[in-house]
Coordinates of N, CA and C in Angstrom, one line a residue:
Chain P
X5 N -65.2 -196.1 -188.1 CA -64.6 -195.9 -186.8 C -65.2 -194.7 -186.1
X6 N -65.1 -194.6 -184.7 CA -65.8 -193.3 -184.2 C -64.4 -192.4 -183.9
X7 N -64.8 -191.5 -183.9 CA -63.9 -190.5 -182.7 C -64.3 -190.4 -181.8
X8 N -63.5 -190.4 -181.1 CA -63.8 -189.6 -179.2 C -63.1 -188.9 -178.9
X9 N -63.6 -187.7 -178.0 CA -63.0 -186.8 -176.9 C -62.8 -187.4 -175.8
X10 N -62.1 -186.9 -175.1 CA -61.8 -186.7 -173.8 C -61.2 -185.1 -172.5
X11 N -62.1 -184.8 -171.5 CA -61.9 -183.5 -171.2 C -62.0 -184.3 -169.5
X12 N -61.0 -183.8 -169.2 CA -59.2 -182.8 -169.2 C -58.5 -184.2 -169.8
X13 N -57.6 -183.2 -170.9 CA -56.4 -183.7 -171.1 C -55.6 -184.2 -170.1
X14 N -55.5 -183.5 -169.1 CA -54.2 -183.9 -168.0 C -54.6 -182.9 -166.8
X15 N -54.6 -183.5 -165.7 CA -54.6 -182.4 -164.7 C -53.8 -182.9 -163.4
X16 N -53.3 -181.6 -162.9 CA -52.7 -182.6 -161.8 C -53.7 -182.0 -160.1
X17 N -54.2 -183.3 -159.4 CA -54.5 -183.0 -158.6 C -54.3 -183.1 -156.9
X18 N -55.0 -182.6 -155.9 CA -54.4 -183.0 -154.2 C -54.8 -184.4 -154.3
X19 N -54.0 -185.1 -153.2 CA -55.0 -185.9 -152.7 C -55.9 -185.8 -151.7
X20 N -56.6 -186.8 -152.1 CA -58.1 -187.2 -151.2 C -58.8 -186.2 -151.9
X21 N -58.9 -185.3 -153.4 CA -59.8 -184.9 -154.0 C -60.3 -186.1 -154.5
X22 N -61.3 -185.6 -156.0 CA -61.9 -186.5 -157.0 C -61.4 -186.0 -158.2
X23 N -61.5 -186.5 -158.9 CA -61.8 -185.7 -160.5 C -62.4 -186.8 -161.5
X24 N -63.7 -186.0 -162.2 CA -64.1 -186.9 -163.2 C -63.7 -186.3 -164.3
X25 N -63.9 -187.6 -165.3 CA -63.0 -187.5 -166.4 C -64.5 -188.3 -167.6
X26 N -64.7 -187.2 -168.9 CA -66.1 -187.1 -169.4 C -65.0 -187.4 -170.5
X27 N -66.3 -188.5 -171.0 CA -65.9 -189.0 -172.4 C -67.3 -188.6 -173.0
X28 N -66.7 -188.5 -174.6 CA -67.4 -187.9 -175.5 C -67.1 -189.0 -177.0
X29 N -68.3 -189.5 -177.6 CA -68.2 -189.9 -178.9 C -69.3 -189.6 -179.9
X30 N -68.4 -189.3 -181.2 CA -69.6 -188.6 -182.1 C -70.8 -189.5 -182.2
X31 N -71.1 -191.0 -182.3 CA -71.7 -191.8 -182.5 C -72.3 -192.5 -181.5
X32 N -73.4 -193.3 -182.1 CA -74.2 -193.9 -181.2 C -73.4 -195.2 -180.6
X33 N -73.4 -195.9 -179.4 CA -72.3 -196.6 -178.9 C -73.2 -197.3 -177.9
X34 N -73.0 -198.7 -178.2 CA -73.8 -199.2 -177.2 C -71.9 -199.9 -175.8
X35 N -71.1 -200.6 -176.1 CA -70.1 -200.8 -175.5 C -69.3 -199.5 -174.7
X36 N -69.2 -199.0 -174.0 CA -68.2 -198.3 -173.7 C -66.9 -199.1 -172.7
X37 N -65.7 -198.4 -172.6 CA -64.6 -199.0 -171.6 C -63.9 -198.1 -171.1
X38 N -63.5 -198.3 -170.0 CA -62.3 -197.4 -169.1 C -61.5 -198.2 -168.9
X39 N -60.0 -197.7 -168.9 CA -58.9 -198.4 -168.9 C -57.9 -197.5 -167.8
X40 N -57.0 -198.3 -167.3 CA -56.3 -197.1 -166.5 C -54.6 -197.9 -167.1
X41 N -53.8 -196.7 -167.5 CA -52.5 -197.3 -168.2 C -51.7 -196.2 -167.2
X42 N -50.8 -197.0 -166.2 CA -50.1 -196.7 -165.4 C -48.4 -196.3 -166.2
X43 N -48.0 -195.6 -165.8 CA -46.9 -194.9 -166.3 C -45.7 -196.3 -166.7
X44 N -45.5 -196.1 -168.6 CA -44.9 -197.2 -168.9 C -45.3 -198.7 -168.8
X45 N -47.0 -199.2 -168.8 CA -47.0 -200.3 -168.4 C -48.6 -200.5 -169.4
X46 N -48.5 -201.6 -169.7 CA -49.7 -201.7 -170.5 C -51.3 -201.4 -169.9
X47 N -52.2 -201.2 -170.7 CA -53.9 -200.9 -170.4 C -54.1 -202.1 -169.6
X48 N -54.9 -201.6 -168.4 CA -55.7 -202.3 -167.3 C -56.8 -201.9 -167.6
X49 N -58.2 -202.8 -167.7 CA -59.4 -202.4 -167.8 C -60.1 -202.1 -166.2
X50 N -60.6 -201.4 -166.1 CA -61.1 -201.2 -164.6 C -62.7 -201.4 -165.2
X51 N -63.8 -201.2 -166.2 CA -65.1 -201.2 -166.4 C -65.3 -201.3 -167.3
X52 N -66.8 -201.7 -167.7 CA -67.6 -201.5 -168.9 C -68.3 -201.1 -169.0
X53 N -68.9 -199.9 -169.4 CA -70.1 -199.3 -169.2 C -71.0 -199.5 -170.5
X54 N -72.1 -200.1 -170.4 CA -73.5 -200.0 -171.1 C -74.3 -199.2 -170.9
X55 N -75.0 -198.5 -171.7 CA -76.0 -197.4 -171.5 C -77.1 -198.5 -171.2
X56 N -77.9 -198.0 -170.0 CA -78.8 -198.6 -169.1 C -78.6 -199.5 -168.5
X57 N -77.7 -200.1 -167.8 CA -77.3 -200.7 -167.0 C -76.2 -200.1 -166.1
X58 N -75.9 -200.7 -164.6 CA -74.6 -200.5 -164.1 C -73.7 -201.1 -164.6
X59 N -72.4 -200.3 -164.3 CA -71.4 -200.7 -165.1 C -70.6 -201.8 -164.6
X60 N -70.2 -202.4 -164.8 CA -69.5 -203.8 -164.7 C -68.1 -203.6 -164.8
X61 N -67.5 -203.9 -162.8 CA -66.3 -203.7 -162.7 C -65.2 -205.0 -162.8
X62 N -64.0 -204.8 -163.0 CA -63.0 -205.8 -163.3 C -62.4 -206.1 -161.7
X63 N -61.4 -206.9 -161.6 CA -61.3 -207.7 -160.3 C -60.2 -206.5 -159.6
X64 N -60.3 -206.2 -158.7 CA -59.4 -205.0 -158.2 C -60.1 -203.1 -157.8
X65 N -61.2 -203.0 -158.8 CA -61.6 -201.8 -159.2 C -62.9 -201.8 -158.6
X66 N -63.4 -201.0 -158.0 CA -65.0 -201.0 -157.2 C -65.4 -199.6 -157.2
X67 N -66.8 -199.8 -157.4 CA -67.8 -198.9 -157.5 C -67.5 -197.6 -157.1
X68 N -67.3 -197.5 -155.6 CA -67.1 -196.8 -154.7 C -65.8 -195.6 -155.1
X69 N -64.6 -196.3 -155.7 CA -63.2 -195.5 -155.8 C -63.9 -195.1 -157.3
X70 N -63.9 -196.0 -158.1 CA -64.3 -195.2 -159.5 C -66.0 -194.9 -159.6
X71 N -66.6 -194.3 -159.4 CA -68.3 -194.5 -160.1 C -67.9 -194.2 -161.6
X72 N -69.1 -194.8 -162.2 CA -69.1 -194.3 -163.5 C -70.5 -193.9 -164.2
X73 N -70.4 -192.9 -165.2 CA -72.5 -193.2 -165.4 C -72.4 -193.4 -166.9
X74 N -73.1 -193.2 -167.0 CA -73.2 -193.4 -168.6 C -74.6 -193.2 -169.4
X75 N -75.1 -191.9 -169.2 CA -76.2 -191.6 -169.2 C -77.1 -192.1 -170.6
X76 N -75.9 -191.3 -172.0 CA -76.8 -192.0 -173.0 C -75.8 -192.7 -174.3
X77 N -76.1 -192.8 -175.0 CA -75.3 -193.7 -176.0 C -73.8 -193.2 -176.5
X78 N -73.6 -191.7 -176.4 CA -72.6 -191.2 -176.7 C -71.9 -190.6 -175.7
X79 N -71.8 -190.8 -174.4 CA -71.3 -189.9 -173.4 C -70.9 -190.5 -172.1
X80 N -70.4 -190.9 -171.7 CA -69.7 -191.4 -169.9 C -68.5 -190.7 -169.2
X81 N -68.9 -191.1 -168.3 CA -68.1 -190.4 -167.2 C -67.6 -190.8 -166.2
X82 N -66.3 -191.1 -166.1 CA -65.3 -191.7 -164.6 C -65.0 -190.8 -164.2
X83 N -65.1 -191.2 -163.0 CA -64.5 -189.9 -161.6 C -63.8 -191.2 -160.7
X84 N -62.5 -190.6 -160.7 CA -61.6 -191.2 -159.4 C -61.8 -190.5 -158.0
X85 N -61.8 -191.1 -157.1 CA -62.4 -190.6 -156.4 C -61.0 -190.5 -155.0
X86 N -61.5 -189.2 -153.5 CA -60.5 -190.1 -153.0 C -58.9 -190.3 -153.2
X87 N -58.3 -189.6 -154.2 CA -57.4 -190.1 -154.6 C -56.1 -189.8 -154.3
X88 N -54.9 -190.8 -154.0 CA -53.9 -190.9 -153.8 C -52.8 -191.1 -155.1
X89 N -51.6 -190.3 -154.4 CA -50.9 -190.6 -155.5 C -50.5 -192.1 -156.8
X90 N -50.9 -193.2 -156.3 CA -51.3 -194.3 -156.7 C -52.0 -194.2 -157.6
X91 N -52.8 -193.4 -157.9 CA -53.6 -193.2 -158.9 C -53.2 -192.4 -160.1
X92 N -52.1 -191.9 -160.0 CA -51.7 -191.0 -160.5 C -51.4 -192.3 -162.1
X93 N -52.2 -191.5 -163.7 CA -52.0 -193.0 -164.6 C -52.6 -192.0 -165.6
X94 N -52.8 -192.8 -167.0 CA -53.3 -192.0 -167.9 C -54.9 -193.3 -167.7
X95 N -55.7 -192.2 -167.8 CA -57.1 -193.3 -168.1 C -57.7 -192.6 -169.6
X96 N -58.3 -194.0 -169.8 CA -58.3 -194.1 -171.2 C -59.9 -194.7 -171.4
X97 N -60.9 -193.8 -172.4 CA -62.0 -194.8 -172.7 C -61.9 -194.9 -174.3
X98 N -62.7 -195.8 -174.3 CA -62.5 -196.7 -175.4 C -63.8 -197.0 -176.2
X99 N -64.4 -197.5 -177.6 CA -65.8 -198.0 -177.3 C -65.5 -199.0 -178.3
X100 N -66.3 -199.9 -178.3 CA -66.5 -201.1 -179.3 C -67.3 -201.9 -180.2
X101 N -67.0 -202.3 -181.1 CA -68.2 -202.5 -181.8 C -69.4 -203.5 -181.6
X102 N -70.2 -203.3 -181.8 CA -71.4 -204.1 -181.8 C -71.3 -205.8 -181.8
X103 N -70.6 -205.9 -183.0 CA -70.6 -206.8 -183.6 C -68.9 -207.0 -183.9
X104 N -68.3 -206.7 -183.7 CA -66.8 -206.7 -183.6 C -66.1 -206.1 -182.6
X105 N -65.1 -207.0 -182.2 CA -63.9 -206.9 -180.9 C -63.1 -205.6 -181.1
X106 N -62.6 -205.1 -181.9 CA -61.9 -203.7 -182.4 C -62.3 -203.0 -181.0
X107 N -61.7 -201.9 -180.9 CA -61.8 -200.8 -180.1 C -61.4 -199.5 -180.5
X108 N -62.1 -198.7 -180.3 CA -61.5 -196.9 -180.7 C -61.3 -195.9 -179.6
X109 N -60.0 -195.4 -179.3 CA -60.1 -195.5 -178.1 C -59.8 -193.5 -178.0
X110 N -60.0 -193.3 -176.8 CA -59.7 -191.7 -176.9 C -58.4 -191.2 -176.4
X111 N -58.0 -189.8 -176.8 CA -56.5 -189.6 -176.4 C -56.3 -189.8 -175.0
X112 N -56.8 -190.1 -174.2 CA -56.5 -190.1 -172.7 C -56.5 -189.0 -171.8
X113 N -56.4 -189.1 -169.9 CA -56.0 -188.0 -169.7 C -55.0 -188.3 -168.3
X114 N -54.2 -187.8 -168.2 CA -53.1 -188.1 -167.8 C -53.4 -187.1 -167.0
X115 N -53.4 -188.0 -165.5 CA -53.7 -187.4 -164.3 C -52.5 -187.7 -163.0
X116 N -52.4 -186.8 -162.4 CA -50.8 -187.0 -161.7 C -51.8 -186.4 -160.4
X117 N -51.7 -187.5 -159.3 CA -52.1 -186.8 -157.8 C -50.5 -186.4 -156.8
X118 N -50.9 -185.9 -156.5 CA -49.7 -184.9 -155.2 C -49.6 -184.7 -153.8
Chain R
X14 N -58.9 -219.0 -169.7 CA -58.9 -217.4 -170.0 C -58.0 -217.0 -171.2
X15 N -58.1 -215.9 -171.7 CA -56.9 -215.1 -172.8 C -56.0 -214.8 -172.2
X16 N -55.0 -214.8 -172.7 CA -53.9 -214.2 -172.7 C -52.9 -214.1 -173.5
X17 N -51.8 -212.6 -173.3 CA -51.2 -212.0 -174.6 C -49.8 -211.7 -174.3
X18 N -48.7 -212.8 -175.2 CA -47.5 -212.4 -174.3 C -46.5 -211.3 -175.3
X19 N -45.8 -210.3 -175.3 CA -45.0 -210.0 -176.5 C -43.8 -210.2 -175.7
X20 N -42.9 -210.8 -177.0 CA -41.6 -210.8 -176.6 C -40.4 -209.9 -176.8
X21 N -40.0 -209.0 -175.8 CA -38.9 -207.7 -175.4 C -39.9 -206.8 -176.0
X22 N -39.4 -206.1 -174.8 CA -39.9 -204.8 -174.1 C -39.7 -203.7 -175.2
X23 N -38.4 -203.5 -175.8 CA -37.8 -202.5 -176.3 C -37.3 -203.4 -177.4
X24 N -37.8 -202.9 -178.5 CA -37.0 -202.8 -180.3 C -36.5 -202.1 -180.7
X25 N -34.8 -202.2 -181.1 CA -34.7 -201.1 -181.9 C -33.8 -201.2 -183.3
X26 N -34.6 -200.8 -184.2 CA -34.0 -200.8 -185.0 C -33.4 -199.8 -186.3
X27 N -32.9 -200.3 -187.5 CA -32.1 -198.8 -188.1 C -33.7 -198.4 -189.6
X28 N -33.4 -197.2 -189.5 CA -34.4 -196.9 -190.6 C -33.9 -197.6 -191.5
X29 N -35.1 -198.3 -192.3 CA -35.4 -199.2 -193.4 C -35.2 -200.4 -193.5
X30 N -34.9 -201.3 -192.2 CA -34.9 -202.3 -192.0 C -36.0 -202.8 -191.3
X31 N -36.0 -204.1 -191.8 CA -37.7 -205.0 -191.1 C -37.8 -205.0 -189.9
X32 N -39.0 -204.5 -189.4 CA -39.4 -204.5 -188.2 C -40.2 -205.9 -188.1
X33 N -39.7 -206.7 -186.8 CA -40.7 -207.4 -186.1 C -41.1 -207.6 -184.9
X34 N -42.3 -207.5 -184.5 CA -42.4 -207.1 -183.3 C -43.6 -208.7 -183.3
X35 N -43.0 -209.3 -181.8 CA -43.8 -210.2 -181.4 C -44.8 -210.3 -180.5
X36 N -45.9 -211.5 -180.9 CA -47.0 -211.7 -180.0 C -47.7 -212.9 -179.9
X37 N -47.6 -213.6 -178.8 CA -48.2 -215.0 -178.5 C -49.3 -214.8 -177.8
X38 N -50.7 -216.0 -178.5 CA -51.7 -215.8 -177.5 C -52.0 -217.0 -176.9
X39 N -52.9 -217.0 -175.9 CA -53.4 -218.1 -175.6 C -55.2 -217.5 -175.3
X40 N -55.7 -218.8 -175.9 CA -57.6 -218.4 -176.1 C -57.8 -219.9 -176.2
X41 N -59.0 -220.0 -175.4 CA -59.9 -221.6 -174.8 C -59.8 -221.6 -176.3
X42 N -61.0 -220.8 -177.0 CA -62.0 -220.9 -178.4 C -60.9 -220.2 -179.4
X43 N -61.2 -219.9 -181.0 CA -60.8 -219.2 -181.9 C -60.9 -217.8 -181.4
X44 N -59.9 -217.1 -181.8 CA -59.5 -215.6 -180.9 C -59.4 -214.6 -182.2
X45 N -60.1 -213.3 -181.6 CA -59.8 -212.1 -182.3 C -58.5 -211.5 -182.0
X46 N -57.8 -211.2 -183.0 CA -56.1 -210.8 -182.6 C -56.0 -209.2 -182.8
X47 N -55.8 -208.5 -182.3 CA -55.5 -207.2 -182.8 C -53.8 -206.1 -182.5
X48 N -53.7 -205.6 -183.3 CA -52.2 -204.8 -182.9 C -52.9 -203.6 -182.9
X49 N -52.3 -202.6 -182.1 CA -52.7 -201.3 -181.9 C -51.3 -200.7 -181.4
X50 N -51.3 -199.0 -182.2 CA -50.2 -198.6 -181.8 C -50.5 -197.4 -181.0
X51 N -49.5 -197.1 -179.9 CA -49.4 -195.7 -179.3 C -48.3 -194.3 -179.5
X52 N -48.8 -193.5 -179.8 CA -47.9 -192.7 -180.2 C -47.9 -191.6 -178.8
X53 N -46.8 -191.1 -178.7 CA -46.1 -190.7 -177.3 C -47.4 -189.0 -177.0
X54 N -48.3 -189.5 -175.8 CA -49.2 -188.5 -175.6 C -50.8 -188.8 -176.4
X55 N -50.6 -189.7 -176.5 CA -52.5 -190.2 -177.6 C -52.8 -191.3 -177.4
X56 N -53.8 -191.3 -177.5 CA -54.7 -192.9 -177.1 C -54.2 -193.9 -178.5
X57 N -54.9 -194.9 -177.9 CA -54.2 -196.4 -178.9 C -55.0 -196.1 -180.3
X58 N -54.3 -196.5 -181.5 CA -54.9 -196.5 -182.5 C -54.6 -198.1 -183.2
X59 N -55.7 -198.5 -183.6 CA -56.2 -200.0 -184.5 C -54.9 -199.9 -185.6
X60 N -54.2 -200.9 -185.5 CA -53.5 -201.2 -186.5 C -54.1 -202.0 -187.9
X61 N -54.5 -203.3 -186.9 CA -54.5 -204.4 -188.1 C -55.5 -205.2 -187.0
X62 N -56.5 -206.2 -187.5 CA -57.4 -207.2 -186.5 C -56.9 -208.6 -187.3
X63 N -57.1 -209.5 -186.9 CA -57.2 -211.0 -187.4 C -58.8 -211.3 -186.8
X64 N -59.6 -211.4 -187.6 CA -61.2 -211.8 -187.2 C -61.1 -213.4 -188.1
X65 N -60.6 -214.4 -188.1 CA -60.9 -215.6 -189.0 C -61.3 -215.9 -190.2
X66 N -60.7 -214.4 -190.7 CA -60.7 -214.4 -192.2 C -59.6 -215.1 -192.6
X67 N -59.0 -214.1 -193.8 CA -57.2 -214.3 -194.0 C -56.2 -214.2 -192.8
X68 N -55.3 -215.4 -192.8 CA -54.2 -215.5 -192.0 C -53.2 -214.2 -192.1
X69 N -53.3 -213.8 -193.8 CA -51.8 -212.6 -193.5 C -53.2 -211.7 -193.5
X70 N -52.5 -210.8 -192.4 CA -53.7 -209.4 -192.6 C -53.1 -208.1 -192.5
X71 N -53.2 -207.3 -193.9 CA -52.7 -205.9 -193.8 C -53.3 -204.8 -193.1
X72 N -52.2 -204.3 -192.4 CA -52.8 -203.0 -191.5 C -52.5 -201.7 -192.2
X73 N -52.6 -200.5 -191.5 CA -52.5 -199.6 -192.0 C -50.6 -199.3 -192.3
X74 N -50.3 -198.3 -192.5 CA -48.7 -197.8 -192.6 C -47.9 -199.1 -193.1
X75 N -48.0 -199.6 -193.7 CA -47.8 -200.8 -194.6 C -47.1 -202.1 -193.3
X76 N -47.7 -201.8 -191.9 CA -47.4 -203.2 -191.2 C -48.5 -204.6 -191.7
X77 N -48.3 -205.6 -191.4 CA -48.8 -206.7 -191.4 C -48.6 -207.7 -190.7
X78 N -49.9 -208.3 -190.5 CA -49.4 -209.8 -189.0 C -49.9 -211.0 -189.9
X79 N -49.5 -212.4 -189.4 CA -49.5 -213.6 -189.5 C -49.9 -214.0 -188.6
X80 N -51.2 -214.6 -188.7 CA -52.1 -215.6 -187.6 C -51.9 -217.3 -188.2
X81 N -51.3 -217.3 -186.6 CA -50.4 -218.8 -186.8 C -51.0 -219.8 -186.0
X82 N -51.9 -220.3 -186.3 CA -52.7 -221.6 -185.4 C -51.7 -222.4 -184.5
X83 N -50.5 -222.9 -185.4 CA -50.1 -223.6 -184.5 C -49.2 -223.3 -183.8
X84 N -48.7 -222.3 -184.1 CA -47.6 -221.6 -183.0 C -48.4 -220.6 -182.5
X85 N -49.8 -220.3 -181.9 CA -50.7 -219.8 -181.3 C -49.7 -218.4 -181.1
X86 N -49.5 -217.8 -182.7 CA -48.2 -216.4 -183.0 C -49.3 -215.2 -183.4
X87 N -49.2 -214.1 -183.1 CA -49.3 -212.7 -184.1 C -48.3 -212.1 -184.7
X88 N -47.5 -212.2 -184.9 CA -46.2 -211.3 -185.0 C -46.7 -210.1 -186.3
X89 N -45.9 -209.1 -185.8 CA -46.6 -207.8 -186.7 C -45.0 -207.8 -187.3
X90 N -44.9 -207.0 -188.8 CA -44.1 -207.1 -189.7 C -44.2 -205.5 -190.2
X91 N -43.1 -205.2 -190.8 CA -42.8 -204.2 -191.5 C -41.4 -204.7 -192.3
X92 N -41.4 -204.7 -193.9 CA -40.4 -204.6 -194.6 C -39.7 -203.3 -194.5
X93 N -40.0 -202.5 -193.9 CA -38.9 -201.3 -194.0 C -39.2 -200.0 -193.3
X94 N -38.4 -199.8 -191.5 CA -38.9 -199.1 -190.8 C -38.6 -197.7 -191.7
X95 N -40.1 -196.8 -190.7 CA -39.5 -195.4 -190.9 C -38.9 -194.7 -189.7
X96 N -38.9 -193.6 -189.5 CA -38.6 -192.8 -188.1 C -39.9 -192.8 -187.4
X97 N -41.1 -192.4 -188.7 CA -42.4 -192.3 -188.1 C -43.0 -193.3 -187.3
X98 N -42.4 -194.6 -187.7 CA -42.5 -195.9 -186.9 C -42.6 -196.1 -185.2
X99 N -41.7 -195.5 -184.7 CA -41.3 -195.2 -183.3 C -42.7 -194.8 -182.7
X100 N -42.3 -196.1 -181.4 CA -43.5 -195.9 -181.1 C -44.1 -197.1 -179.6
X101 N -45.0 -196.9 -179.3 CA -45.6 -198.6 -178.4 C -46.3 -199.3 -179.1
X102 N -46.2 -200.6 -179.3 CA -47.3 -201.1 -180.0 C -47.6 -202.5 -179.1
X103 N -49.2 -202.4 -179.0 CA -49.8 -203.7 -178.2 C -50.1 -204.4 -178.8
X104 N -49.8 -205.5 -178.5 CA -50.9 -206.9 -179.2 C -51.7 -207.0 -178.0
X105 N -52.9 -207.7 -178.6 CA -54.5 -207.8 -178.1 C -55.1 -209.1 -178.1
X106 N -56.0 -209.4 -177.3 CA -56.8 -210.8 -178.3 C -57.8 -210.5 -177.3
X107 N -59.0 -210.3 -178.3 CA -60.4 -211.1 -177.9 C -61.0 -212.1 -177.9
X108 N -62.4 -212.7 -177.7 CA -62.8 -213.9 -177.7 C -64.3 -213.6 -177.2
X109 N -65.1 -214.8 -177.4 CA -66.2 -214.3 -177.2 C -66.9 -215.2 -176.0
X110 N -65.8 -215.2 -175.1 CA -65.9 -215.9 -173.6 C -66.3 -214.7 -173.0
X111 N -65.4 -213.5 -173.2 CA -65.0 -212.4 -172.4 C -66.1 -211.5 -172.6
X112 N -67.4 -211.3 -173.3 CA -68.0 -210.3 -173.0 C -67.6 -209.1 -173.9
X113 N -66.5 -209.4 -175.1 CA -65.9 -208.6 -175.3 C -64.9 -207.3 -175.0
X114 N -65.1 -208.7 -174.2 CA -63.5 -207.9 -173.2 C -62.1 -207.9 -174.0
X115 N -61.6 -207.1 -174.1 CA -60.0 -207.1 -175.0 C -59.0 -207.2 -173.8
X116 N -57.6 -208.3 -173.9 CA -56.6 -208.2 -172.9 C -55.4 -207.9 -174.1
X117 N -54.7 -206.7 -173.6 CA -53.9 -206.2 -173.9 C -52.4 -207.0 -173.6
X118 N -51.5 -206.9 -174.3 CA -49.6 -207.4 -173.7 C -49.1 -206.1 -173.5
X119 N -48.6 -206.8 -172.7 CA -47.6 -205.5 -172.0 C -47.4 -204.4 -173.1
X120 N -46.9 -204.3 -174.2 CA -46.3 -203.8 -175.0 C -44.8 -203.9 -175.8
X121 N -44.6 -203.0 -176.9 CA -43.1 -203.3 -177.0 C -42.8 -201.7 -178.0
X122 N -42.0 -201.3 -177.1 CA -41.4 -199.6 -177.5 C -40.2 -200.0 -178.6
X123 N -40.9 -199.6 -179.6 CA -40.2 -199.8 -181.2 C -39.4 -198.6 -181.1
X124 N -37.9 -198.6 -181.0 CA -37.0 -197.3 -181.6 C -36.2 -197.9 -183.2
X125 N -36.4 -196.2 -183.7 CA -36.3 -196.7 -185.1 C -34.6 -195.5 -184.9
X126 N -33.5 -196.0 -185.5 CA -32.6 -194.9 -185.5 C -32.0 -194.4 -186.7
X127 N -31.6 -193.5 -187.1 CA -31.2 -192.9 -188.6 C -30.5 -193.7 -189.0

């Protein structure tokens, strides 16, 4: 299994700021995922990020409000962009295996806009 | 497409009695099943998977699920809740339509009481 970090834990921010939100895994990772889990309600996936490619958004979520990069096998990064209190959710990355559906996912970070 | 229904929201039951917590899928192809639990403030952690091995499959903290072809069922089990039990727990299903996409069910908030 891997571990992952995630930095900030929680932050609360204005709106119409940004904030990105850096994931960290000890291991090499070719799958990565961002999920946004709205207060009390199950994981929405918003992306998929592959190292060397753009990331591949889900139906609702666009480029523009989240970028994401994903520079190298162990490291990505969502930034909300823009944001309204609507956004306010815990986002969650995740990574997966190669060769198996499983997921490992990081403690989240639980973002409140104002 | 997949999809993952669990049935009620909220379980509660008395310490040391069997926990069952339900989950129906639907998948075109043969489906990867997974349970994953949330503990209040941390990212999801892997319970138990069904990959088309064995039907009963033990997870960790002595839960276990039953992959039920024909009642297209997960249900996760426990002979005997703890306190530590309390908690969210999701059922999942993958497939290899999706890219490795995982769809989460809503969830279901297990209370365990003295």
């Amino acid at each position: 299994s891997a571990v992952i970090s995630q930095k900030p834990s929680r932050d609360i921010c204005q709106r119409g700021t940004s904030l990105t939100i850096q994931c960290q895994v000890d291991s090499q990772v070719t799958m990565m995922f961002w999920y946004r889990q709205q207060p009390g309600q199950s994981l929405t996936l918003i992306a998929t990020a592959n190292q060397g490619s753009e990331a591949t958004y889900e139906s609702g979520f666009v480029i523009d409000k989240f970028p994401i990069s994903r520079p190298n096998l162990t490291f990505s990064t969502l930034t909300v962009s823009n944001m309204s209190p609507e956004d306010s959710s815990i986002y969650l990355c995740s990574v997966g295996g190669d060769y198996s559906y499983e997921q490992y996912f990081g403690p989240g970070t639980r973002l409140t806009v104002t | 497409a997949q999809s993952v229904t669990q049935l009620g929201s909220h379980v509660s039951v008395s310490e040391g009695a069997l926990v069952l917590l339900r989950c129906n899928y639907s998948s075109s192809v043969p489906p990867y099943l997974f349970w994953y639990v949330q503990y209040p403030n941390q990212g999801l952690q892997l319970l138990l998977k069904y990959t088309s091995a064995a039907t009963l499959v033990k997870g960790i903290n002595g839960f276990e699920a039953e992959f039920k072809k024909s009642e297209t069922s997960f249900h996760l089990t426990k002979p005997s809740a703890h306190m530590s039990d309390a908690a969210e727990y999701f059922c999942a299903v993958s497939d290899n339509t999706g890219g490795f996409k995982t769809i989460f069910g809503a969830g279901t908030r297990l209370f365990v009481k003295a």
